[in-house]
Amino acid sequence: MNYKFFPLFFVLLLMSFTSLPSKTNSTKINATLAEENISKNVSIYNQLDANSFAMPNFDCFNTALTGFQLLKEKGLITKNILTLVDFSLSSTAKRLWVIDLEKNVVLFHTLVAHGRNTGEEFANEFSNQAESFKSSIGFYATGEIYNGKHGMSLKLDGLEKGLNDKARERAVVMHGAEYVSESFIRQNKRLGRSQGCPAIPVEMNEKIINVIKNKSCLFIYHPSKSSEILARLNT
C-alpha cells in the first residue's frame, strides 16, 4: 500500500461521515442562545428590588439589559448603572428608572419629558435630525457634566447610527426643567415637552446626573422600534 496518500485518504473518509453545520442548525443555535439570554434576564428582573417603586415593563427591561451587556463587552460603557426611559407610557406616568445592576436595585423612578414634535401626551414620532425637536430612541453612553441654560446638565452620546448618533451635535442632553412636574400635569393634562432632550424634574436633576454620569448606559425605548434598536447595535 502506498502510505504517502494515506493522510489524504483518511481525511476524505472522515469527511464522508461528518456533516458540516447547516444554516438550519445555526438558526437553532442562535434561537437557543436568545432563549438562554431571555431566561437570564427574566431571572434578574424577578430578583430586582424595586425599592417600593413600580417595576419597569419587562420588554423594555429585557431589550435594555441585552443592549447593556453588548455595550459593556465593547467597552462603550463602564458603569453597572442602567437608565431606562419607556416612551410607550403616557407622559403623565413616571417612565424613567435608574437601576444599579451591581446591587440589582432601582435607585430612582421619575417623570421624563419627550420632544415637542414627538407627540402630545404620548411619544410616537422620533428623529435623529437637528432642529426636529423630536426625541431619539435607542442606546446612549452618558458623558460629562456641564453648566448650561438649564443649570447642571449631562451630555449624551448616541451609539446607534441613524437613530441617535447626532445627539451631541443636536445638544440632546439630560437636564432639569420646571415643566417636568406633577403641577404641570394637573394644569395641562400632560407633561411639558422639550426640544428633544430627556428632561427630568428639577429636584431630581442633580441626584440622577451625579449617579449616571461618565459612561453609564441610557436606553430610550419604544415598542415599535425595539427589534430595530438591537439589530443596529449588533452591526
Coordinates of N, CA, C and O in Angstrom, one line a residue, residues 89-212:
L89 N -45.2 54.6 27.5 CA -46.1 55.1 28.6 C -46.5 56.6 28.3 O -45.8 57.3 27.7
S90 N -47.6 56.9 28.9 CA -48.1 58.3 28.9 C -47.1 59.2 29.6 O -46.4 58.8 30.6
S91 N -47.0 60.5 29.1 CA -46.0 61.4 29.8 C -46.5 61.8 31.2 O -45.7 62.4 31.9
T92 N -47.7 61.4 31.5 CA -48.2 61.7 32.9 C -47.7 60.7 33.9 O -47.9 60.8 35.1
A93 N -47.1 59.6 33.4 CA -46.6 58.5 34.2 C -45.1 58.7 34.5 O -44.4 59.2 33.6
K94 N -44.7 58.1 35.6 CA -43.2 58.1 35.8 C -42.7 57.0 34.9 O -43.0 55.8 35.1
R95 N -41.8 57.4 34.0 CA -41.4 56.4 33.0 C -39.9 56.4 32.8 O -39.4 56.0 31.8
L96 N -39.2 56.9 33.8 CA -37.7 56.8 33.8 C -37.3 56.0 35.1 O -37.7 56.3 36.2
W97 N -36.4 55.0 34.9 CA -35.9 54.2 36.0 C -34.3 54.3 35.9 O -33.8 54.2 34.9
V98 N -33.7 54.4 37.1 CA -32.2 54.3 37.2 C -32.0 53.0 38.1 O -32.5 53.0 39.2
I99 N -31.3 52.1 37.5 CA -31.1 50.8 38.1 C -29.6 50.5 38.4 O -28.8 50.6 37.4
D100 N -29.3 50.1 39.6 CA -27.9 49.7 39.9 C -27.9 48.2 39.7 O -28.5 47.4 40.4
L101 N -27.2 47.8 38.6 CA -27.2 46.3 38.2 C -26.2 45.5 39.1 O -26.3 44.3 39.1
E102 N -25.3 46.2 39.8 CA -24.4 45.5 40.7 C -25.2 45.1 42.0 O -25.1 43.9 42.4
K103 N -26.1 45.9 42.5 CA -26.9 45.6 43.7 C -28.3 45.1 43.3 O -29.0 44.7 44.1
N104 N -28.6 45.3 42.0 CA -29.9 44.8 41.5 C -31.0 45.6 42.2 O -32.0 44.9 42.6
V105 N -30.9 46.9 42.2 CA -31.9 47.7 42.9 C -32.3 48.9 42.1 O -31.4 49.5 41.4
V106 N -33.5 49.3 42.1 CA -34.0 50.6 41.5 C -33.6 51.7 42.4 O -34.0 51.8 43.5
L107 N -32.8 52.7 41.9 CA -32.4 53.8 42.6 C -33.4 55.0 42.5 O -33.6 55.7 43.5
F108 N -33.9 55.2 41.3 CA -34.8 56.4 41.1 C -35.9 55.9 40.1 O -35.7 55.1 39.2
H109 N -37.0 56.5 40.3 CA -38.2 56.3 39.3 C -38.9 57.7 39.3 O -39.4 58.2 40.3
T110 N -38.9 58.3 38.1 CA -39.4 59.6 38.0 C -40.0 60.0 36.6 O -39.9 59.2 35.7
L111 N -40.5 61.2 36.5 CA -41.1 61.7 35.2 C -39.9 62.0 34.3 O -38.8 62.3 34.7
V112 N -40.2 62.0 33.0 CA -39.2 62.4 32.0 C -40.0 62.9 30.7 O -41.0 62.3 30.3
A113 N -39.5 64.0 30.2 CA -40.2 64.6 29.0 C -39.7 64.0 27.7 O -38.6 63.5 27.6
H114 N -40.6 64.1 26.7 CA -40.1 63.8 25.3 C -40.2 65.2 24.5 O -40.7 66.2 25.0
G115 N -39.7 65.1 23.3 CA -39.6 66.3 22.4 C -41.0 66.8 22.0 O -42.0 66.0 21.9
R116 N -41.1 68.1 21.8 CA -42.4 68.7 21.5 C -43.0 68.2 20.2 O -44.3 68.2 20.0
N117 N -42.2 67.8 19.2 CA -42.7 67.3 17.9 C -42.8 65.7 17.9 O -43.1 65.1 16.9
T118 N -42.5 65.1 19.1 CA -42.6 63.7 19.2 C -44.0 63.3 19.6 O -44.4 62.1 19.3
G119 N -44.8 64.2 20.1 CA -46.2 63.8 20.4 C -46.7 64.7 21.5 O -46.0 65.5 22.1
E120 N -48.0 64.6 21.8 CA -48.6 65.4 22.9 C -48.4 64.6 24.2 O -47.3 64.6 24.8
E121 N -49.4 63.9 24.6 CA -49.3 63.1 25.9 C -48.4 61.9 25.6 O -47.6 61.5 26.5
F122 N -48.5 61.3 24.5 CA -47.7 60.1 24.1 C -46.6 60.4 23.1 O -46.8 61.2 22.2
A123 N -45.5 59.7 23.2 CA -44.4 59.8 22.3 C -44.7 58.8 21.1 O -44.9 57.6 21.3
N124 N -44.7 59.3 19.9 CA -44.9 58.4 18.7 C -44.1 58.8 17.5 O -44.2 58.0 16.5
E125 N -43.4 59.9 17.5 CA -42.5 60.2 16.3 C -41.1 60.5 16.8 O -41.0 61.3 17.7
F126 N -40.1 60.0 16.1 CA -38.8 60.1 16.6 C -37.9 60.6 15.4 O -38.2 60.3 14.3
S127 N -36.8 61.2 15.8 CA -35.9 61.7 14.7 C -34.5 61.9 15.3 O -34.2 62.0 16.5
N128 N -33.5 61.8 14.3 CA -32.1 62.0 14.6 C -31.6 63.3 14.0 O -30.4 63.6 14.1
Q129 N -32.5 64.1 13.5 CA -32.2 65.3 12.7 C -32.2 66.6 13.6 O -33.0 66.7 14.5
A130 N -31.2 67.4 13.3 CA -31.2 68.7 14.0 C -32.4 69.5 13.7 O -33.0 69.5 12.7
E131 N -32.8 70.3 14.7 CA -34.0 71.2 14.7 C -35.3 70.5 14.5 O -36.3 71.1 14.1
S132 N -35.3 69.2 14.6 CA -36.6 68.4 14.5 C -37.4 68.6 15.8 O -38.7 68.4 15.7
F133 N -36.8 68.9 16.9 CA -37.5 69.0 18.2 C -38.2 67.7 18.5 O -39.2 67.6 19.2
K134 N -37.6 66.6 18.1 CA -38.1 65.2 18.4 C -37.1 64.5 19.2 O -35.9 64.7 19.1
S135 N -37.6 63.5 20.0 CA -36.7 62.6 20.8 C -36.1 61.6 19.9 O -36.6 61.3 18.8
S136 N -35.0 61.1 20.3 CA -34.3 60.0 19.6 C -34.3 58.8 20.5 O -33.9 58.9 21.7
I137 N -34.7 57.6 20.0 CA -34.7 56.4 20.8 C -33.3 55.7 20.7 O -32.5 56.1 19.9
G138 N -33.2 54.6 21.4 CA -32.0 53.8 21.4 C -31.1 53.9 22.5 O -31.4 54.5 23.6
F139 N -29.9 53.4 22.4 CA -28.9 53.4 23.4 C -27.9 54.5 23.4 O -27.4 54.9 22.3
Y140 N -27.6 55.1 24.5 CA -26.7 56.2 24.7 C -25.6 55.8 25.8 O -25.9 55.0 26.7
A141 N -24.5 56.4 25.6 CA -23.5 56.4 26.7 C -23.5 57.8 27.3 O -23.5 58.8 26.6
T142 N -23.6 57.9 28.7 CA -23.7 59.2 29.3 C -22.3 59.8 29.2 O -21.3 59.1 29.3
G143 N -22.2 61.2 29.1 CA -21.0 61.9 29.0 C -20.7 62.7 30.2 O -20.9 62.3 31.4
E144 N -20.2 63.9 30.0 CA -19.7 64.8 31.1 C -20.7 65.8 31.5 O -21.7 66.1 30.7
I145 N -20.6 66.2 32.7 CA -21.5 67.3 33.3 C -21.0 68.6 32.8 O -19.8 68.9 32.6
Y146 N -21.9 69.5 32.5 CA -21.6 70.9 32.2 C -22.7 71.8 32.8 O -23.8 71.3 33.1
N147 N -22.5 73.1 32.9 CA -23.5 74.0 33.4 C -24.0 74.8 32.2 O -23.3 75.6 31.6
G148 N -25.3 74.6 31.9 CA -25.9 75.3 30.7 C -27.1 76.1 31.1 O -27.2 76.5 32.3
K149 N -27.9 76.5 30.2 CA -29.1 77.4 30.5 C -30.1 76.7 31.4 O -30.9 77.5 32.0
H150 N -30.0 75.4 31.5 CA -30.9 74.7 32.5 C -30.2 74.3 33.8 O -30.6 73.5 34.5
G151 N -29.0 74.9 34.0 CA -28.2 74.6 35.1 C -27.4 73.3 34.9 O -26.9 73.1 33.7
M152 N -27.2 72.5 35.9 CA -26.4 71.2 35.7 C -27.1 70.4 34.6 O -28.3 70.1 34.7
S153 N -26.3 70.0 33.7 CA -26.8 69.2 32.5 C -25.8 68.1 32.2 O -24.6 68.2 32.6
L154 N -26.2 67.1 31.5 CA -25.4 65.9 31.2 C -25.4 65.6 29.7 O -26.4 65.4 29.1
K155 N -24.2 65.6 29.1 CA -24.1 65.4 27.7 C -24.3 63.9 27.4 O -24.0 63.0 28.3
L156 N -24.9 63.6 26.3 CA -25.2 62.2 25.9 C -24.6 61.9 24.5 O -24.6 62.7 23.6
D157 N -24.0 60.7 24.4 CA -23.5 60.2 23.1 C -24.4 59.1 22.6 O -24.4 58.0 23.2
G158 N -25.1 59.3 21.5 CA -25.9 58.3 20.8 C -25.0 57.2 20.2 O -24.1 57.6 19.5
L159 N -25.3 56.0 20.4 CA -24.5 54.9 20.0 C -25.0 54.1 18.8 O -24.4 53.2 18.4
E160 N -26.1 54.6 18.2 CA -26.7 53.9 17.1 C -26.9 54.8 15.9 O -27.6 55.8 15.9
K161 N -26.1 54.5 14.8 CA -26.1 55.2 13.6 C -27.5 55.3 13.0 O -28.2 54.3 12.8
G162 N -27.9 56.5 12.7 CA -29.2 56.8 12.1 C -30.4 56.9 13.0 O -31.4 57.4 12.7
L163 N -30.2 56.5 14.3 CA -31.2 56.6 15.3 C -30.9 57.7 16.2 O -31.8 58.5 16.6
N164 N -29.7 57.8 16.7 CA -29.4 58.8 17.8 C -28.0 59.3 17.8 O -27.6 60.0 18.7
D165 N -27.2 59.0 16.7 CA -25.8 59.3 16.8 C -25.5 60.8 16.6 O -24.3 61.2 16.7
K166 N -26.5 61.6 16.3 CA -26.3 63.0 16.2 C -26.7 63.8 17.5 O -26.8 65.0 17.5
A167 N -26.9 63.0 18.6 CA -27.3 63.6 19.8 C -26.4 64.7 20.3 O -26.9 65.8 20.7
R168 N -25.1 64.5 20.3 CA -24.2 65.5 20.8 C -24.3 66.8 19.9 O -24.3 67.9 20.5
E169 N -24.3 66.6 18.6 CA -24.3 67.8 17.8 C -25.7 68.5 17.9 O -25.8 69.7 17.6
R170 N -26.7 67.8 18.2 CA -28.0 68.4 18.4 C -28.2 69.0 19.8 O -29.2 69.6 20.0
A171 N -27.2 68.8 20.6 CA -27.3 69.2 22.0 C -28.5 68.6 22.8 O -29.2 69.2 23.5
V172 N -28.7 67.3 22.5 CA -29.6 66.5 23.2 C -29.0 66.0 24.5 O -28.0 65.2 24.5
V173 N -29.4 66.6 25.6 CA -28.8 66.3 26.9 C -29.8 66.0 28.0 O -31.0 66.3 27.8
M174 N -29.4 65.5 29.1 CA -30.3 65.4 30.2 C -30.2 66.7 31.1 O -29.1 67.1 31.4
H175 N -31.3 67.2 31.5 CA -31.3 68.4 32.3 C -32.6 68.5 33.1 O -33.6 67.8 32.7
G176 N -32.7 69.3 34.1 CA -33.9 69.6 34.8 C -34.7 70.6 34.1 O -34.2 71.5 33.4
A177 N -36.0 70.5 34.3 CA -36.9 71.5 33.7 C -38.2 71.7 34.6 O -38.7 70.7 35.1
E178 N -38.6 72.9 34.8 CA -39.8 73.2 35.6 C -41.1 72.6 35.0 O -42.0 72.3 35.8
Y179 N -41.1 72.4 33.7 CA -42.3 71.8 33.1 C -42.4 70.3 33.3 O -43.4 69.7 32.8
V180 N -41.4 69.7 33.9 CA -41.5 68.3 34.2 C -41.9 68.2 35.7 O -41.0 68.1 36.6
S181 N -43.2 68.2 35.9 CA -43.7 68.2 37.3 C -45.1 67.8 37.4 O -45.9 67.9 36.4
E182 N -45.5 67.3 38.5 CA -46.9 66.9 38.8 C -47.9 68.1 38.6 O -49.0 68.0 38.1
S183 N -47.4 69.3 39.0 CA -48.2 70.5 38.9 C -48.5 70.9 37.5 O -49.6 71.3 37.1
F184 N -47.5 70.7 36.6 CA -47.7 71.0 35.2 C -48.7 70.0 34.6 O -49.6 70.4 33.8
I185 N -48.7 68.7 35.0 CA -49.6 67.7 34.6 C -51.0 68.1 35.0 O -52.0 68.0 34.2
R186 N -51.2 68.5 36.2 CA -52.5 68.9 36.7 C -53.1 70.0 35.9 O -54.3 70.0 35.6
Q187 N -52.3 71.0 35.5 CA -52.8 72.2 34.8 C -53.0 71.9 33.3 O -53.9 72.5 32.7
N188 N -52.3 71.0 32.7 CA -52.3 70.8 31.3 C -52.7 69.4 30.8 O -52.8 69.2 29.6
K189 N -53.0 68.5 31.7 CA -53.4 67.1 31.4 C -52.3 66.3 30.7 O -52.6 65.3 30.1
R190 N -51.1 66.9 30.7 CA -49.9 66.1 30.1 C -48.7 66.8 30.7 O -48.7 67.9 31.2
L191 N -47.6 66.1 30.5 CA -46.3 66.7 30.9 C -45.8 67.8 29.9 O -46.2 67.7 28.7
G192 N -45.0 68.7 30.3 CA -44.4 69.6 29.4 C -43.4 68.9 28.5 O -43.0 67.7 28.7
R193 N -43.0 69.5 27.4 CA -42.2 68.9 26.4 C -40.9 69.7 26.2 O -40.9 70.9 26.3
S194 N -39.9 69.0 25.7 CA -38.5 69.6 25.5 C -38.3 69.8 24.0 O -39.2 69.6 23.2
Q195 N -37.1 70.2 23.7 CA -36.7 70.3 22.2 C -36.1 69.0 21.8 O -35.4 69.0 20.7
G196 N -36.3 67.9 22.5 CA -35.7 66.6 22.2 C -34.9 66.0 23.3 O -34.6 64.8 23.2
C197 N -34.7 66.7 24.3 CA -33.9 66.2 25.5 C -34.8 65.4 26.4 O -36.0 65.7 26.6
P198 N -34.2 64.4 27.1 CA -34.9 63.7 28.1 C -34.8 64.5 29.4 O -34.0 64.3 30.3
A199 N -35.7 65.5 29.5 CA -35.7 66.4 30.7 C -36.4 65.8 31.9 O -37.4 65.1 31.7
I200 N -35.9 66.0 33.1 CA -36.4 65.4 34.3 C -36.7 66.5 35.3 O -36.4 67.7 35.1
P201 N -37.4 66.2 36.4 CA -37.7 67.2 37.4 C -36.5 67.9 38.0 O -35.5 67.2 38.2
V202 N -36.6 69.1 38.2 CA -35.5 69.9 38.8 C -35.0 69.4 40.1 O -33.8 69.3 40.3
E203 N -35.9 68.9 40.9 CA -35.5 68.4 42.2 C -34.7 67.1 42.2 O -34.0 66.7 43.1
M204 N -34.9 66.4 41.0 CA -34.2 65.1 40.8 C -32.9 65.2 40.0 O -32.1 64.3 40.0
N205 N -32.8 66.3 39.4 CA -31.7 66.5 38.4 C -30.3 66.2 38.9 O -29.6 65.4 38.4
E206 N -29.9 66.9 39.9 CA -28.5 66.7 40.5 C -28.3 65.3 41.0 O -27.2 64.7 40.7
K207 N -29.3 64.8 41.7 CA -29.1 63.4 42.2 C -28.9 62.4 41.1 O -28.0 61.5 41.2
I208 N -29.8 62.4 40.1 CA -29.7 61.4 39.0 C -28.4 61.6 38.2 O -27.7 60.7 37.9
I209 N -28.1 62.9 37.8 CA -26.9 63.1 36.9 C -25.6 62.7 37.6 O -24.8 62.1 37.0
N210 N -25.5 62.9 38.9 CA -24.3 62.5 39.6 C -24.1 61.0 39.7 O -23.0 60.5 39.7
V211 N -25.2 60.3 39.6 CA -25.1 58.8 39.6 C -24.8 58.2 38.3 O -24.0 57.3 38.1
I212 N -25.4 58.8 37.2 CA -25.3 58.2 35.9 C -24.3 58.8 35.0 O -24.0 58.3 33.9

